[in-house]
GROMACS .gro file of N, CA and C in nm:
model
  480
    1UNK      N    1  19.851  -7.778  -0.482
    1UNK     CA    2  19.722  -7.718  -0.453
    1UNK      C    3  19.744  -7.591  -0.371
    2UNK      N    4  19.675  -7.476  -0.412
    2UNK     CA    5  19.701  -7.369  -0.328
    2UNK      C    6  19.591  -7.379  -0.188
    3UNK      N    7  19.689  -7.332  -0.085
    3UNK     CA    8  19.633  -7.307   0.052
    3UNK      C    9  19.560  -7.179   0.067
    4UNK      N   10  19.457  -7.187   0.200
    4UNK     CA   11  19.418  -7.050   0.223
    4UNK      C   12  19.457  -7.026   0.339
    5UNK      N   13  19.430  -6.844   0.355
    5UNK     CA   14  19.514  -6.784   0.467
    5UNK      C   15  19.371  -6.829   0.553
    6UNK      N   16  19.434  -6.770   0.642
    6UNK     CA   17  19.304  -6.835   0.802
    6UNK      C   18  19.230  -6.737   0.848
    7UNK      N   19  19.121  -6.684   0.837
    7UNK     CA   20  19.046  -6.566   0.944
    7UNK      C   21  19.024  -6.554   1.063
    8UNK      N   22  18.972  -6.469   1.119
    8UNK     CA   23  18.883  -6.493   1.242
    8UNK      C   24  18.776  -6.567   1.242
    9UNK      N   25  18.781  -6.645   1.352
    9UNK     CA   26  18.657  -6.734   1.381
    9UNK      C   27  18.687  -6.852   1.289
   10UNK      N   28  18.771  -6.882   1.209
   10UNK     CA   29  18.794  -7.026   1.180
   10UNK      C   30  18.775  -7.108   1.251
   11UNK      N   31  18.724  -7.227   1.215
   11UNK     CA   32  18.706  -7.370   1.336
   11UNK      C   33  18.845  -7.442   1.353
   12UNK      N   34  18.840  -7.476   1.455
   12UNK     CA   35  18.968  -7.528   1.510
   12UNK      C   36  18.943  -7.669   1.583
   13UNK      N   37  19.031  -7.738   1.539
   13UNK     CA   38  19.035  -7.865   1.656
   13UNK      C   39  19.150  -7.895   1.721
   14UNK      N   40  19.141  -8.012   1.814
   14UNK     CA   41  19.291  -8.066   1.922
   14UNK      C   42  19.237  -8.206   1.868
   15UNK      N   43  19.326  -8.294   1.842
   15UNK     CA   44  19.351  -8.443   1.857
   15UNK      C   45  19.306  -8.485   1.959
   16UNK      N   46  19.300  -8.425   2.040
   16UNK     CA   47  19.322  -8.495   2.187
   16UNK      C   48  19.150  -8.404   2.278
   17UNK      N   49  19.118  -8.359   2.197
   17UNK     CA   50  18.968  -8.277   2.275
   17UNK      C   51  18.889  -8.327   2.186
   18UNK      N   52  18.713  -8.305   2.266
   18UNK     CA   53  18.593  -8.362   2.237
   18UNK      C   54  18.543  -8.294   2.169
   19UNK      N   55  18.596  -8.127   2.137
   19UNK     CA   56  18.502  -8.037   2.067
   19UNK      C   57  18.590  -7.947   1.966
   20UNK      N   58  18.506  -7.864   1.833
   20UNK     CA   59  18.563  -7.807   1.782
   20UNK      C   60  18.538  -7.630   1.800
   21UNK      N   61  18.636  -7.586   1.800
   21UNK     CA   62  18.608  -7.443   1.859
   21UNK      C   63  18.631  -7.328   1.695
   22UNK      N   64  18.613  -7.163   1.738
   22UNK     CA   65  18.683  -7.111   1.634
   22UNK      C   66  18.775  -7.034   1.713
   23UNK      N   67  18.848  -7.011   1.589
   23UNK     CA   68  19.006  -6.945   1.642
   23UNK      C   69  18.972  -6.753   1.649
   24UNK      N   70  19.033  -6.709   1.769
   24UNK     CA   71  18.988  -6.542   1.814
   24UNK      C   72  19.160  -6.504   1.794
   25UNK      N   73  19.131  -6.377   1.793
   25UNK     CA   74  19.264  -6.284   1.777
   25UNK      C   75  19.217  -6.135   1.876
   26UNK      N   76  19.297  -6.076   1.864
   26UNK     CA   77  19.331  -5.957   1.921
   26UNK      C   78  19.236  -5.816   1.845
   27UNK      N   79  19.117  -5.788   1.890
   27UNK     CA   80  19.163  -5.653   1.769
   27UNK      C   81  19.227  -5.615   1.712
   28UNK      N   82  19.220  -5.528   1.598
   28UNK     CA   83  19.345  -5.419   1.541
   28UNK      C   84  19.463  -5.512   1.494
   29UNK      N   85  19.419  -5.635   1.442
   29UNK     CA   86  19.476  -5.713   1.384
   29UNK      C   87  19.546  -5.663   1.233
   30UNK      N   88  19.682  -5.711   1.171
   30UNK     CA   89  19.721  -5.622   1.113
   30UNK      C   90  19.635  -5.624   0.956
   31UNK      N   91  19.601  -5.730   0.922
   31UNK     CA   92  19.518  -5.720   0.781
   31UNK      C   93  19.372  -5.791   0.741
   32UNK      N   94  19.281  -5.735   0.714
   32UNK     CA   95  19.155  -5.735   0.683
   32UNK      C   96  19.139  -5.833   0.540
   33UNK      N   97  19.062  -5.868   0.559
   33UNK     CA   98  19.028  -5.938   0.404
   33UNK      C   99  18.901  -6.028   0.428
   34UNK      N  100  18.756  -5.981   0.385
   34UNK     CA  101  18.641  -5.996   0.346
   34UNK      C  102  18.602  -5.958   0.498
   35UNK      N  103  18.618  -5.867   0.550
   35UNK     CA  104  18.572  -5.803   0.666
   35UNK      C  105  18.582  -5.882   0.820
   36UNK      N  106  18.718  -5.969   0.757
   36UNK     CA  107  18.772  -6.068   0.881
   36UNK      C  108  18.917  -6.061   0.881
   37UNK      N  109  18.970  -6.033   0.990
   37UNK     CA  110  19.115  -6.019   0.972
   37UNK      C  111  19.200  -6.189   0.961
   38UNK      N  112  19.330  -6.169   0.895
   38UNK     CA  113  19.392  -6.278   0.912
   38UNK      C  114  19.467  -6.308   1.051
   39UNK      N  115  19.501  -6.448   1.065
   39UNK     CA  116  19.538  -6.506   1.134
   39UNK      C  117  19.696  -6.496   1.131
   40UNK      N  118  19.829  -6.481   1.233
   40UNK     CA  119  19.943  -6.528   1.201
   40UNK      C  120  19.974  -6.618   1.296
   41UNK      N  121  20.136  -6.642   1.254
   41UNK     CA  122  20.165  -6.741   1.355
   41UNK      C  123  20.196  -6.698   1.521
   42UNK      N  124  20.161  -6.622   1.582
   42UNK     CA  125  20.158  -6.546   1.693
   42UNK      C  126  20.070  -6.561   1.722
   43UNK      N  127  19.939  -6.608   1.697
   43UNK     CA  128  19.816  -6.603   1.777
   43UNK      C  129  19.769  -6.713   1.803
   44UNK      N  130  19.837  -6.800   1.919
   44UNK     CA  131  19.852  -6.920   1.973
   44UNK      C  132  19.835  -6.908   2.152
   45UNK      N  133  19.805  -6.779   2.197
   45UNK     CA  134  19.748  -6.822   2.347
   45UNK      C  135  19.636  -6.807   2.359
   46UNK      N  136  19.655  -6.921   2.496
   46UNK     CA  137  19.518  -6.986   2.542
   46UNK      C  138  19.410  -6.845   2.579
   47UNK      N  139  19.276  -6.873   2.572
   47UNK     CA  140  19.172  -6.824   2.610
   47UNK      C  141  19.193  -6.683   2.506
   48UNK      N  142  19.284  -6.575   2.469
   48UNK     CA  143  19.296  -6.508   2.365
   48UNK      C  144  19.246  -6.551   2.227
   49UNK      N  145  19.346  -6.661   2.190
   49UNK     CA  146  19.361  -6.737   2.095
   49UNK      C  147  19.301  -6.867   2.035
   50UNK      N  148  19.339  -6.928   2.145
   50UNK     CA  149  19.302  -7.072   2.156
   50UNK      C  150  19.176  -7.102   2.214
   51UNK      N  151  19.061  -7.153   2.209
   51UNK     CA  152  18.954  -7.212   2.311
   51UNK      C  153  18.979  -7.344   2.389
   52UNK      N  154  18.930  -7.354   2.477
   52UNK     CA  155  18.927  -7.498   2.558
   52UNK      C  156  18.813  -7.593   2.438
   53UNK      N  157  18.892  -7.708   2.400
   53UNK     CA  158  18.805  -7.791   2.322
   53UNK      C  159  18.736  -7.889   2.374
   54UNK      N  160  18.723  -7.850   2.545
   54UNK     CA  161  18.608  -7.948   2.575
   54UNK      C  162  18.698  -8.046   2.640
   55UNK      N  163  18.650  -8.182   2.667
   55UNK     CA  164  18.728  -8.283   2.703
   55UNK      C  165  18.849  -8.292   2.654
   56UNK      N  166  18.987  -8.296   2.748
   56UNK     CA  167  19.094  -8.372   2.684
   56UNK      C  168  19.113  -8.490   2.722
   57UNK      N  169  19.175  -8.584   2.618
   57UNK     CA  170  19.197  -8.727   2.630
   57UNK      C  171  19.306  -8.755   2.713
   58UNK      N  172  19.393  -8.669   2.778
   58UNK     CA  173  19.501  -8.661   2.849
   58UNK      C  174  19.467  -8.624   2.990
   59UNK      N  175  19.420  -8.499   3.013
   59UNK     CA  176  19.412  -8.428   3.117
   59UNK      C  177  19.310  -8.436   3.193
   60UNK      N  178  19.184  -8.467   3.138
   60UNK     CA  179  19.030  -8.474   3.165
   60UNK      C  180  18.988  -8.344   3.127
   61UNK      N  181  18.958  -8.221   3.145
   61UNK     CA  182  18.948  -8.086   3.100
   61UNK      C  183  19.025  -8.038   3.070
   62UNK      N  184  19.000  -7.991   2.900
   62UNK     CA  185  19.074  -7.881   2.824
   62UNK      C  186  19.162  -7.753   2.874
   63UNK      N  187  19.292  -7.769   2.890
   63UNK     CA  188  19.348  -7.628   2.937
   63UNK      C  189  19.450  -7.655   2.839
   64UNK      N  190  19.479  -7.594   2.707
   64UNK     CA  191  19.544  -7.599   2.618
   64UNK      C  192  19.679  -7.475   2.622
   65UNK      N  193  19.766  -7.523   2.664
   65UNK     CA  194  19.888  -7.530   2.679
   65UNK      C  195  19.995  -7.464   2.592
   66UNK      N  196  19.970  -7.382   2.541
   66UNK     CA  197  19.997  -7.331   2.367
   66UNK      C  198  20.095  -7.177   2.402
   67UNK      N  199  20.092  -7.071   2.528
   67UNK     CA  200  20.183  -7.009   2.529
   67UNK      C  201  20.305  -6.949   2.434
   68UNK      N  202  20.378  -7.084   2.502
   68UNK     CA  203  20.529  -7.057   2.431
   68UNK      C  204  20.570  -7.108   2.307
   69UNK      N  205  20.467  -7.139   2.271
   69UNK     CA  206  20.472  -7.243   2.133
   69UNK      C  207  20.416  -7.142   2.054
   70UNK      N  208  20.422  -7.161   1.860
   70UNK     CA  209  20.399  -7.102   1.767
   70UNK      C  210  20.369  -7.200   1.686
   71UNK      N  211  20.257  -7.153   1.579
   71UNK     CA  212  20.191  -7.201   1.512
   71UNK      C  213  20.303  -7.237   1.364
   72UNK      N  214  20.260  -7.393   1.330
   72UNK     CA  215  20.417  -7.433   1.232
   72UNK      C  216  20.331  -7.454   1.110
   73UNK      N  217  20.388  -7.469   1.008
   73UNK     CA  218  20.341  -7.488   0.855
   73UNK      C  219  20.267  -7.362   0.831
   74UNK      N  220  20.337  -7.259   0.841
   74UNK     CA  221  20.310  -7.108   0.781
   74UNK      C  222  20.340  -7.035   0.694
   75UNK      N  223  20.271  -6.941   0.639
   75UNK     CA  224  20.341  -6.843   0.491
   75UNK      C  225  20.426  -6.801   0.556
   76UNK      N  226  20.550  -6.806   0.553
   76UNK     CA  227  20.732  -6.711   0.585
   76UNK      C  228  20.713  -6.608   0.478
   77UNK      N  229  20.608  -6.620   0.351
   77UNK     CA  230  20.653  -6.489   0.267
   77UNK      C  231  20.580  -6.397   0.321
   78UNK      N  232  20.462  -6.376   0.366
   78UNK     CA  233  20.352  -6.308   0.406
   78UNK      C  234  20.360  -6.309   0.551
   79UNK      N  235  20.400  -6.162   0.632
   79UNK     CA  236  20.407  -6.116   0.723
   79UNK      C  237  20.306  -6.039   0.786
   80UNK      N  238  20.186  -6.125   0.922
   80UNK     CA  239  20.119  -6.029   0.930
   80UNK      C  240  20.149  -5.958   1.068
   81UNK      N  241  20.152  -5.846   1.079
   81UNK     CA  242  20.172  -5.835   1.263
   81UNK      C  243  20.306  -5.837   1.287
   82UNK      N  244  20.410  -5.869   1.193
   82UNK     CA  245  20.542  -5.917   1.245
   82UNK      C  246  20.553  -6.057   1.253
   83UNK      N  247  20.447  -6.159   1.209
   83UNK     CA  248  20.467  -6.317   1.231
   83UNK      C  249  20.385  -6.365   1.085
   84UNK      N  250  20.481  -6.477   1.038
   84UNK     CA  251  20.383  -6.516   0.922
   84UNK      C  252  20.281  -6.541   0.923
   85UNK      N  253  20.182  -6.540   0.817
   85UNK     CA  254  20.035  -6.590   0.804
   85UNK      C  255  20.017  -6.723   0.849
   86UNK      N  256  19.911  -6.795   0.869
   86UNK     CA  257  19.822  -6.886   0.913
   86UNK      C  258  19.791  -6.936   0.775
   87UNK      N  259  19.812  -7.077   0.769
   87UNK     CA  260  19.795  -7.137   0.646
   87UNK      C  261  19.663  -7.236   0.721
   88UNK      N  262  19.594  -7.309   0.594
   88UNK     CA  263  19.459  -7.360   0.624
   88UNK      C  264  19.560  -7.505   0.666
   89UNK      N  265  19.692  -7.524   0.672
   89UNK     CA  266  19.728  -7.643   0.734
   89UNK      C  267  19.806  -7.635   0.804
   90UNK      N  268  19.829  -7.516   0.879
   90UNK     CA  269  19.911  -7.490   0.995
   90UNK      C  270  19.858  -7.598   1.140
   91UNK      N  271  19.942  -7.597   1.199
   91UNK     CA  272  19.920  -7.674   1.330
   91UNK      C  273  20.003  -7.604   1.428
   92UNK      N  274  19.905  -7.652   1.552
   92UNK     CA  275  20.011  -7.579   1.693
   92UNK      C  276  20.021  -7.677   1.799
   93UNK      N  277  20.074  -7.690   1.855
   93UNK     CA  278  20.142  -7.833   1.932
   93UNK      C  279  20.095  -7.762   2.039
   94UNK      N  280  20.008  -7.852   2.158
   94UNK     CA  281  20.019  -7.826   2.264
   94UNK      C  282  20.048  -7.927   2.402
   95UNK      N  283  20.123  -7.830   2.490
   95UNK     CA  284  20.238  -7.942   2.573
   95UNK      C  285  20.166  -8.045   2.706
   96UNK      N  286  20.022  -7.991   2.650
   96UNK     CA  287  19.974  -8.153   2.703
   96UNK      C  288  20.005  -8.254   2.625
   97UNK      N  289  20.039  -8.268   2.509
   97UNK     CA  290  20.002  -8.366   2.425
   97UNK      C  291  19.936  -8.361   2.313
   98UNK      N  292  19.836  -8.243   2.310
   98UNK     CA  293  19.749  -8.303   2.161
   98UNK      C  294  19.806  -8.163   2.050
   99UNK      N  295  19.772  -8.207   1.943
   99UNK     CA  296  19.814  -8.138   1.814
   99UNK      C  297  19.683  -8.007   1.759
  100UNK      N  298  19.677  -7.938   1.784
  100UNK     CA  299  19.624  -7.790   1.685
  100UNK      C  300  19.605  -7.780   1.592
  101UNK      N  301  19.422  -7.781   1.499
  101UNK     CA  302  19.455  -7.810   1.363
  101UNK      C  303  19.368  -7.717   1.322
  102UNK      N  304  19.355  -7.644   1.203
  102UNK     CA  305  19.265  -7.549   1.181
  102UNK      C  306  19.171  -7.657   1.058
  103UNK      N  307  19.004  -7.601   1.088
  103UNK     CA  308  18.911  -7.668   1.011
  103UNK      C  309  18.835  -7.580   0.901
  104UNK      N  310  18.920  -7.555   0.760
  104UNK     CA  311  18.850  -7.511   0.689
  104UNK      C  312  18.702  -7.556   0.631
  105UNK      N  313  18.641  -7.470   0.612
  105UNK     CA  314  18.494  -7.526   0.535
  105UNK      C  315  18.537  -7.520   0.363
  106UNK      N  316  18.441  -7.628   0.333
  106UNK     CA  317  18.480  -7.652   0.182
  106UNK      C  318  18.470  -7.587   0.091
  107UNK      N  319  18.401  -7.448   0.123
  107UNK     CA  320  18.363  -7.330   0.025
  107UNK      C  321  18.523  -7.236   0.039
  108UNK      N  322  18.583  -7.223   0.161
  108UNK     CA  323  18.686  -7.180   0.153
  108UNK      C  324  18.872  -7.235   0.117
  109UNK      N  325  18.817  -7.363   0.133
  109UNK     CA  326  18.954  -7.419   0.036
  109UNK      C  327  18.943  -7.443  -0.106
  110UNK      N  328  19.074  -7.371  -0.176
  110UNK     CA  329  19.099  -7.361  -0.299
  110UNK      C  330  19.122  -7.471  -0.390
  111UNK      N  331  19.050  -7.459  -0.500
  111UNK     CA  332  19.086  -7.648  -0.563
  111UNK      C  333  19.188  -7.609  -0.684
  112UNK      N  334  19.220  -7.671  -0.772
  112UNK     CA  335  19.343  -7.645  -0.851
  112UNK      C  336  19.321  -7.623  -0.997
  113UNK      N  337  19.191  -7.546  -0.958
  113UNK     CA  338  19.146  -7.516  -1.098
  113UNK      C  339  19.216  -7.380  -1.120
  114UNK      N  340  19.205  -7.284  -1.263
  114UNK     CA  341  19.270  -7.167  -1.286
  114UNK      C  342  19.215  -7.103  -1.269
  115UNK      N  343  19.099  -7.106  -1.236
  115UNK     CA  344  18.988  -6.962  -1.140
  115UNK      C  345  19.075  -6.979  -1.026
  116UNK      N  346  19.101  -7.097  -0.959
  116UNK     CA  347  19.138  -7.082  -0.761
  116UNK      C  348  19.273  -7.036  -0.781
  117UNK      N  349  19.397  -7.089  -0.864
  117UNK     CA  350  19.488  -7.008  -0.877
  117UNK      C  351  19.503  -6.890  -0.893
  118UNK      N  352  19.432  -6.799  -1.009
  118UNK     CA  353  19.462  -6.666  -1.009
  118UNK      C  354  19.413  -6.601  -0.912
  119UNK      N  355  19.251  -6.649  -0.844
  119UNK     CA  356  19.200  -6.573  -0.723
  119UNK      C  357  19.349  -6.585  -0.590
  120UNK      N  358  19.370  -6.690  -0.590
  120UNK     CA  359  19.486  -6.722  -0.425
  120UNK      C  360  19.628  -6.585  -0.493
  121UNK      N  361  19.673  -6.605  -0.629
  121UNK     CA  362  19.756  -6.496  -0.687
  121UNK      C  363  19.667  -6.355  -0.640
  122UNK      N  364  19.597  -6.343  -0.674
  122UNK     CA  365  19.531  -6.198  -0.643
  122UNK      C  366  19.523  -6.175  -0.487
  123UNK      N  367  19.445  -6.293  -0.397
  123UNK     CA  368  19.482  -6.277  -0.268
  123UNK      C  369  19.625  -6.278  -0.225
  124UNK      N  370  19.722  -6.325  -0.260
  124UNK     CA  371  19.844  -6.301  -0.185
  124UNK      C  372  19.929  -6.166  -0.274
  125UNK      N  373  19.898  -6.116  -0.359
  125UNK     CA  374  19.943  -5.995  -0.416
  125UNK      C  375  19.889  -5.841  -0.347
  126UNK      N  376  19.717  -5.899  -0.242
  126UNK     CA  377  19.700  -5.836  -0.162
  126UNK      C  378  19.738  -5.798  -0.021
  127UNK      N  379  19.801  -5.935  -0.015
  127UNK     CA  380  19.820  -5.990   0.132
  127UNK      C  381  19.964  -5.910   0.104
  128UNK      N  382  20.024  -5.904  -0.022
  128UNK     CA  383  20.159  -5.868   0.014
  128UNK      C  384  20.190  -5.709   0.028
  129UNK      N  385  20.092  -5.640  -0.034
  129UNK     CA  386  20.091  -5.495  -0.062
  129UNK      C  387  20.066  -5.414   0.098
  130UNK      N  388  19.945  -5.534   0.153
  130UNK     CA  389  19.906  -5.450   0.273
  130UNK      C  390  20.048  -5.479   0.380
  131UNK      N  391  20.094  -5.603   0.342
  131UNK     CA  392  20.205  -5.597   0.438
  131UNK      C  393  20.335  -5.531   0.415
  132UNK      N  394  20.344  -5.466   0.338
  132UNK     CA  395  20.432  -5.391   0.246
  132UNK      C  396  20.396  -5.224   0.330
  133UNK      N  397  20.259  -5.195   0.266
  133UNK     CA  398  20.227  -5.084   0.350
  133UNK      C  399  20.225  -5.057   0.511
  134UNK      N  400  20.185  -5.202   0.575
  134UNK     CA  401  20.219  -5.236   0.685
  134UNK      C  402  20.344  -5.154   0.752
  135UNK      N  403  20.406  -5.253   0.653
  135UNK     CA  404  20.571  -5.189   0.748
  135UNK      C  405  20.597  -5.082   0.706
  136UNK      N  406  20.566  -4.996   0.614
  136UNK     CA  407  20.599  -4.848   0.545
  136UNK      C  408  20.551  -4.789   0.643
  137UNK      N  409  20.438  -4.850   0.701
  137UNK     CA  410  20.349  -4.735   0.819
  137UNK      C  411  20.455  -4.734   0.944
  138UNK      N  412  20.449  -4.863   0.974
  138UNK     CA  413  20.545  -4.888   1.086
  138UNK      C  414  20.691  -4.780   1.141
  139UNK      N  415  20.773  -4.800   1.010
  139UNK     CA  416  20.863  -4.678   0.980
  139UNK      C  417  20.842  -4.575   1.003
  140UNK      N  418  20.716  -4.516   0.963
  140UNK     CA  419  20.665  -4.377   0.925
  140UNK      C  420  20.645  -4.336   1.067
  141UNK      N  421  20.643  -4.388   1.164
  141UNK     CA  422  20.556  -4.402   1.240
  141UNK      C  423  20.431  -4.405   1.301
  142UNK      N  424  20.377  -4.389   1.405
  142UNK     CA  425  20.229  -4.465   1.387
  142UNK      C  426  20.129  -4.311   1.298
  143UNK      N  427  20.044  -4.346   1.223
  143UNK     CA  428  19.966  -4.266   1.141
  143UNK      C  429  19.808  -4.281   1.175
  144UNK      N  430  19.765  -4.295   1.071
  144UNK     CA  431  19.591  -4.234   1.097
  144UNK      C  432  19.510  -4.398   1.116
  145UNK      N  433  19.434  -4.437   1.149
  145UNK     CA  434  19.358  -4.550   1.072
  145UNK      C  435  19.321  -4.550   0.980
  146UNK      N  436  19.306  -4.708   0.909
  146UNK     CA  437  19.278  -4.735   0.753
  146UNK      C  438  19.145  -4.808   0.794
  147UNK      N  439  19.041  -4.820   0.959
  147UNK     CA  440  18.946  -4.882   0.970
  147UNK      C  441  18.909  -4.851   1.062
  148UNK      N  442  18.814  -4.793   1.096
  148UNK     CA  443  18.737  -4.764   1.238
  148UNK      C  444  18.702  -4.906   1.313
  149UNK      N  445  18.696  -4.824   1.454
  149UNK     CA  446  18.642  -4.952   1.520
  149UNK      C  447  18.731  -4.994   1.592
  150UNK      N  448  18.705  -5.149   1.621
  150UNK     CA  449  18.752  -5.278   1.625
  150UNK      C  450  18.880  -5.304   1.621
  151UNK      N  451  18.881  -5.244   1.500
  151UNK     CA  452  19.018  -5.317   1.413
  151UNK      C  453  19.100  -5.169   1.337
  152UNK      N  454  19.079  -5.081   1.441
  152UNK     CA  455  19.127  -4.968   1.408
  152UNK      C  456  19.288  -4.960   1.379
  153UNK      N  457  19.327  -4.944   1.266
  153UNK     CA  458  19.489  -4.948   1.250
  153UNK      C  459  19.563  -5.031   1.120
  154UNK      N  460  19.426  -5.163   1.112
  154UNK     CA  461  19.460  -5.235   1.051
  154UNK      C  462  19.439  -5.220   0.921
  155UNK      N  463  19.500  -5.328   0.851
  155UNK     CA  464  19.522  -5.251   0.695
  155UNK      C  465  19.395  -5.338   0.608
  156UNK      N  466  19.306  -5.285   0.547
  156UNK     CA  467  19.175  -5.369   0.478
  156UNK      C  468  19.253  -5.400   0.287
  157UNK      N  469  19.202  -5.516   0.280
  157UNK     CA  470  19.212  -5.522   0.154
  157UNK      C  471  19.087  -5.576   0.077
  158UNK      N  472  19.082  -5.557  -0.032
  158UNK     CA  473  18.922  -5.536  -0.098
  158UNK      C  474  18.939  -5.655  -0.213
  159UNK      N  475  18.886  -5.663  -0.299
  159UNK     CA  476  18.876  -5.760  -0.409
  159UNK      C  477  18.812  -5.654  -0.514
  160UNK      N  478  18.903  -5.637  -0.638
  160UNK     CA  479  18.805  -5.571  -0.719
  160UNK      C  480  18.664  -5.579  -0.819
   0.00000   0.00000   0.00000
């Protein structure tokens, strides 16, 4: 079954907390796609990254612990930022104890029909170009923006 990459504001849970949060990033995140940037495995600290999920079953209040740790079960082919993508079943361990899980909605996970295959082929043929151009820019050194704003720098990809 094909996976999806992760956006901003995805819902997120802890094993071990009472609530479900969504997942935040950094501005100027490196790639755009449906006017939400993706997620990589680098964007795992607290209050940046991570939200407090409310009660922990360990600690009594949520202070999620996530620092030095990186987000595991990730695209290695797809580089965003310098760290692989965020898969819809990635997890991040945190050293209280509870486990990091991202909560896709059912409109955004792919089923294994040949519409969801060629669309996830078309998304990661995008995902790979911008990260391709990514690092061409990188080299080049730093250049113009490809997005005002926000997310100024980052690379947008479109659907035709």
């Amino acid at each position: 079954m094909a996976k999806s990459y992760v956006p901003y504001l995805t819902m997120s849970k802890c094993d071990k907390g009472s609530e479900e949060k969504p997942l935040t990033i950094n501005p100027d995140h490196g790639v755009i796609y449906h006017d939400k940037p993706l997620l990589n495995a680098n964007d795992h600290y607290p209050e940046i990254n991570i939200p407090s999920y409310g009660k922990c079953a360990i600690k009594g209040k949520c202070k999620p612990n996530t620092a030095d740790k990186a987000w595991q079960n990730v695209n290695k082919k797809h580089i965003i930022d310098g760290a692989p993508a965020l898969m819809q079943d990635s997890v991040l361990p945190c050293k209280e104890g509870g486990t990091i899980s991202i909560i896709m909605p059912a409109e955004n996970v792919n089923i294994t029909s040949k519409l969801s295959e060629m669309m996830t082929d078309f998304v990661e043929s995008g995902i790979a170009a911008a990260t391709e151009a990514q690092n061409a820019k990188a080299k080049n050194a730093a250049g113009s923006s490809t997005m005002p704003g926000m997310y100024q720098g980052a690379q947008v990809i479109k659907d035709k």
